[in-house]
Coordinates of C-alpha atoms in Angstrom, one line a residue:
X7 CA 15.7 248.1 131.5
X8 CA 13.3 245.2 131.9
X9 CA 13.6 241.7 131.1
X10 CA 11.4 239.0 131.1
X11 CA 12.4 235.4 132.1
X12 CA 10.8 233.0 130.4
X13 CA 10.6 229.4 130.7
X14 CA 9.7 226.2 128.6
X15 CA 8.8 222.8 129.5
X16 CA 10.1 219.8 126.9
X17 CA 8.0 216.5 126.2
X18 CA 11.0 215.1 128.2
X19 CA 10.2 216.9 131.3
X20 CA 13.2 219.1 131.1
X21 CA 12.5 222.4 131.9
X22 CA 14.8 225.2 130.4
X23 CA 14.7 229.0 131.0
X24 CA 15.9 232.0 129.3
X25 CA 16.1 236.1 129.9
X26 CA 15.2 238.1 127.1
X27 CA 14.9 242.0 126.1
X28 CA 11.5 242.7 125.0
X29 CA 11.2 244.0 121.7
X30 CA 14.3 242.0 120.8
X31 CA 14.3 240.0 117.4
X32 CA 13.6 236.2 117.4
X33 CA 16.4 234.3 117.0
X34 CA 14.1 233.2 113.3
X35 CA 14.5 236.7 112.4
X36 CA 17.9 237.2 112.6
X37 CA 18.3 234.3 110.9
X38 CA 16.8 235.7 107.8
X39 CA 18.1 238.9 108.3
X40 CA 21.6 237.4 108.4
X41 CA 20.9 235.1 105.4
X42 CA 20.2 237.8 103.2
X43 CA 23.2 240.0 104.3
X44 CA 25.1 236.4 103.2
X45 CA 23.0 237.0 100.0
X46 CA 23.6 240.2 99.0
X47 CA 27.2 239.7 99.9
X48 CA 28.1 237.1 97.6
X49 CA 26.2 238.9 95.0
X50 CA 28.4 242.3 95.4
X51 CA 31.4 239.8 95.2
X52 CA 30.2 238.1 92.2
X53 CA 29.1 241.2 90.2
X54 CA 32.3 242.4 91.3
X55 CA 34.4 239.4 90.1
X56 CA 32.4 239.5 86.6
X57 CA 33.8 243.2 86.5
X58 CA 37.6 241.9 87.0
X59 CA 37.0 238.9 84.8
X60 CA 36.0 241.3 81.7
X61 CA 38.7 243.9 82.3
X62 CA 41.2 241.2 82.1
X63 CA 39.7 240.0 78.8
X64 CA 40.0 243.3 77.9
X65 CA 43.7 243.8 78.3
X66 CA 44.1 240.3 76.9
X67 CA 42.3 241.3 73.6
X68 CA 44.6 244.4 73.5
X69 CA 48.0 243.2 74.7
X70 CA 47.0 240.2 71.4
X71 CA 46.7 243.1 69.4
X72 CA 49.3 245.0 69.9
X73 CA 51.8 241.8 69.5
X74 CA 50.2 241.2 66.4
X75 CA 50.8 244.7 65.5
X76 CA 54.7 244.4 66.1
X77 CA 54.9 240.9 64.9
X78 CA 53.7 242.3 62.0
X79 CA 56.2 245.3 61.9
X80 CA 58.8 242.9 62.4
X81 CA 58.1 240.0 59.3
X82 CA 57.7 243.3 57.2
X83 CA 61.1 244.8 57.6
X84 CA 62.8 240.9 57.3
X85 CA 61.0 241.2 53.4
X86 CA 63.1 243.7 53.5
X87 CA 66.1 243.1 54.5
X88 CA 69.0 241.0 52.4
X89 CA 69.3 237.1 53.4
X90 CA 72.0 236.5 56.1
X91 CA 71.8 236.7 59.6
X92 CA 70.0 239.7 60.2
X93 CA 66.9 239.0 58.7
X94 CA 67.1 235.4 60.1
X95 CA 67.6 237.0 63.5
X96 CA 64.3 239.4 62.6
X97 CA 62.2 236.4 61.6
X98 CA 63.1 234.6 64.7
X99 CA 62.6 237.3 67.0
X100 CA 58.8 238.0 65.0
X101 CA 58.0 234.5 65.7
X102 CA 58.3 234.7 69.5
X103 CA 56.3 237.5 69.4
X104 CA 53.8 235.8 67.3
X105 CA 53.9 233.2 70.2
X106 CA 53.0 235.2 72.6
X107 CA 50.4 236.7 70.4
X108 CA 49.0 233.3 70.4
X109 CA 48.5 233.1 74.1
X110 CA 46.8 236.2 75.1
X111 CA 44.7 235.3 71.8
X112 CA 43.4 232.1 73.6
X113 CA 43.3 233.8 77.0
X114 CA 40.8 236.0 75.0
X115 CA 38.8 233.7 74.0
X116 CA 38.0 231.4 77.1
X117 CA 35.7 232.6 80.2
X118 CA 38.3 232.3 82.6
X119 CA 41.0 234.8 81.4
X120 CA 43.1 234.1 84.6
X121 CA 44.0 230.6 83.1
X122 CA 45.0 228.5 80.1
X123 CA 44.7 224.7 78.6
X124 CA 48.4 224.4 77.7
X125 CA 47.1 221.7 75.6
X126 CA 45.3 224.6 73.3
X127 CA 48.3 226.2 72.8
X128 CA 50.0 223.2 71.4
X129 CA 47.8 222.5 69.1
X130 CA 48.6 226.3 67.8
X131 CA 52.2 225.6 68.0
X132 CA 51.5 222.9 66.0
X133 CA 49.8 224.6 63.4
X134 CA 52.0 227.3 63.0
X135 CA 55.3 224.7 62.9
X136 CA 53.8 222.7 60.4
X137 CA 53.2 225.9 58.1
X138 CA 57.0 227.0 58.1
X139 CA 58.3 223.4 57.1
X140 CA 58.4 221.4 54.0
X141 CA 56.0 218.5 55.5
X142 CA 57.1 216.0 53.0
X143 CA 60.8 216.2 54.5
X144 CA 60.0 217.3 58.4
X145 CA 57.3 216.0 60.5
X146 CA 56.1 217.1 63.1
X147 CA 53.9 215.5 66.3
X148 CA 52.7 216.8 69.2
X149 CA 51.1 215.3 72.1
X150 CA 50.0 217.4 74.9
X151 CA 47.7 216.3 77.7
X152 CA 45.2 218.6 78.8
X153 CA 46.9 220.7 81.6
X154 CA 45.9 223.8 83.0
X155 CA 48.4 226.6 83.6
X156 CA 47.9 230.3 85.2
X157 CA 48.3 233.2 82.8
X158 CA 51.2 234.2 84.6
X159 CA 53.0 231.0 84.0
X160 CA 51.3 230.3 80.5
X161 CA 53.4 233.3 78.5
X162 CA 56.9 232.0 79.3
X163 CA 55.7 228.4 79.1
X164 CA 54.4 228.9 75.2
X165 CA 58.0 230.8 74.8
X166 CA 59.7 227.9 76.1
X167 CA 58.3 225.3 74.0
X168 CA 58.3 227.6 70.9
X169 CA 62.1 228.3 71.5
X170 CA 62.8 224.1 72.0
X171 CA 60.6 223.5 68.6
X172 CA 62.1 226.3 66.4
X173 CA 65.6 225.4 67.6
X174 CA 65.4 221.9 66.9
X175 CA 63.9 222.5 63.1
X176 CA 66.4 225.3 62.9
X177 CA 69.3 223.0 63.7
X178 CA 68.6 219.4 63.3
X179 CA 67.9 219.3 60.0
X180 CA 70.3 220.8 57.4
X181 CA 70.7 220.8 53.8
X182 CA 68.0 218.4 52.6
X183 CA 68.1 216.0 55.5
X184 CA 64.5 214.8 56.4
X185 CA 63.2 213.8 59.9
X186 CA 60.7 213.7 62.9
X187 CA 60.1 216.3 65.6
X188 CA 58.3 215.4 69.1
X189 CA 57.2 217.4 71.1
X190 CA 55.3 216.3 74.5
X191 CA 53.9 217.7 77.6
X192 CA 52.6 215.4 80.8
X193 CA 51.4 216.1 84.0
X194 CA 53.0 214.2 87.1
X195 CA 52.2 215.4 90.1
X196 CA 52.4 219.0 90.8
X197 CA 55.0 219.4 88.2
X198 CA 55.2 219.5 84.1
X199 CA 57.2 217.3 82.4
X200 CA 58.1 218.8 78.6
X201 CA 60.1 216.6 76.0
X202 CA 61.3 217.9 72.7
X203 CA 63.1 215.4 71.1
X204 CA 64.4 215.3 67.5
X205 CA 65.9 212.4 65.1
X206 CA 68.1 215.3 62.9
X207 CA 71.9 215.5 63.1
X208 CA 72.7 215.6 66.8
X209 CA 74.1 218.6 68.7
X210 CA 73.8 217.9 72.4
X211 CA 73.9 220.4 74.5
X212 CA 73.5 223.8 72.4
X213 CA 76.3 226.2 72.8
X214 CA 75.6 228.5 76.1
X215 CA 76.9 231.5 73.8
X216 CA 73.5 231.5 71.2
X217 CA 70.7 233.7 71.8
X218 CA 68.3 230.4 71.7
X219 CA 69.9 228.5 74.4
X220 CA 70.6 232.0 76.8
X221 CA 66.7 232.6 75.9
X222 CA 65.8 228.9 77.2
X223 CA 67.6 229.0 80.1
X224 CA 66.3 232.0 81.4
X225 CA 62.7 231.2 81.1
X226 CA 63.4 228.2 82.8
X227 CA 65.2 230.0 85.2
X228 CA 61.5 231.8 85.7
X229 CA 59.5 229.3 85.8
X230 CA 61.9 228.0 88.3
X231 CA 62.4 224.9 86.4
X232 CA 65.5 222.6 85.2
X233 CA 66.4 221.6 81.9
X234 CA 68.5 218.7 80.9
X235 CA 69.6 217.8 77.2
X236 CA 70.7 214.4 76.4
X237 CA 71.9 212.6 73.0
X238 CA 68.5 210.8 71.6
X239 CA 70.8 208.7 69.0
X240 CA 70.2 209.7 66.9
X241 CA 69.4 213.6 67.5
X242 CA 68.7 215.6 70.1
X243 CA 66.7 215.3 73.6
X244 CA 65.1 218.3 75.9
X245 CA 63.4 217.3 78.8
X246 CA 62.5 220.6 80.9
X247 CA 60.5 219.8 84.4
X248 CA 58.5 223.2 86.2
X249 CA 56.5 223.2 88.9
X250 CA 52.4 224.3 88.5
X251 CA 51.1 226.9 90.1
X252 CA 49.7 226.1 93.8
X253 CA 46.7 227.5 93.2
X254 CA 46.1 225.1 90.4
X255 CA 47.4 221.8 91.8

């Protein structure tokens, strides 16, 4: 095959040379040649990302329904079932389900359904706490900063904080006695910091035997966190510390 050598002279005097096929494409052409590949590339990876994005809406949208849907079933048979531990157990156990309702509801409803604003499902929480108490005897504050979690990490999370709230209302406050309920969540570092902290009677450490407590720890467990309860004189402190997602940090 022939080639043909050719040579250019710089302003500067400096002569360089180069071989080259004929019929060969300028180096300008590949250039544009490559630049569109780059184009149409990212394009097939977007399109396809748009395609993920909406299927995992979709589950969202039905995984929220069908929660509902049990939730639902749940509340419906503790109507019917007499007072006593049972139906408390049944009304409990509808409630965390209604909590994880509540995620994959907001999961729904934002672009990006591979994460959450934890601070979104506080306000929720809040919401829903505030409509199972008598507000003139138990209040209830929440302060969350705005902190982004991965769906993975964001179901038992809600759990978590669901189980600390409901357990302290359950327990704290018996009879007629009135009192405050905080419940906070800050960012430090790469790690959450969660307080739920009551002013009620005071139990410490909740027995290890109760369904709450063997719930707790084993979502902490998940979300390879620790937990550490302390007396808050008067009631009851629960600081829990987890580590965020790398890929969020």
């Amino acid at each position: 095959m022939n080639y043909i050598r050719m040579v250019s002279r710089h302003a500067t005097g400096v002569v360089k040379e180069r071989v080259v096929r004929p019929g060969a494409p300028s180096r300008e052409r590949l250039s544009g040649r490559t630049l569109r590949q780059a184009d149409e590339r990212i394009a097939a990876l977007e399109a396809e990302l748009r395609r993920k994005t909406e299927m995992l809406r979709e589950v969202d949208h039905r995984v929220k329904n069908n929660l509902q849907v049990i939730s639902s079933l749940m509340l419906l048979k503790t109507r019917r079932t007499p007072e006593g531990e049972t139906r408390d157990a049944l009304q409990a156990m509808a409630e965390r389900v209604g909590a994880l309702a509540a995620v994959h509801r907001l999961l729904y409803s934002v672009d990006e359904s591979v994460r959450l604003n934890i601070q979104d499902f506080a306000s929720e929480l809040l919401g829903d706490l505030l409509a199972g108490v008598d507000t003139s005897r138990i209040s209830v504050a929440v302060d969350f900063e705005a902190i982004t979690v991965s769906a993975t990490m964001a179901a038992p999370l809600a759990l978590l904080v669901h189980e600390l709230a409901t357990n302290a209302i359950r327990h704290a406050f018996p009879g007629d006695r009135a009192g405050r309920l905080w419940i906070a969540g800050i960012r430090r570092g790469d790690t959450l910091h969660i307080r739920v902290e009551d002013d009620g009677v005071g139990q410490g450490t909740p027995r290890t035997g109760g369904f709450g407590r063997s719930l707790i720890d084993m979502v902490v467990r998940q979300l390879r966190g620790t937990i550490a309860w302390s007396d808050a004189q008067p009631g009851t402190r629960a600081e829990v510390v987890v580590p965020l997602d790398e890929a969020i940090r």
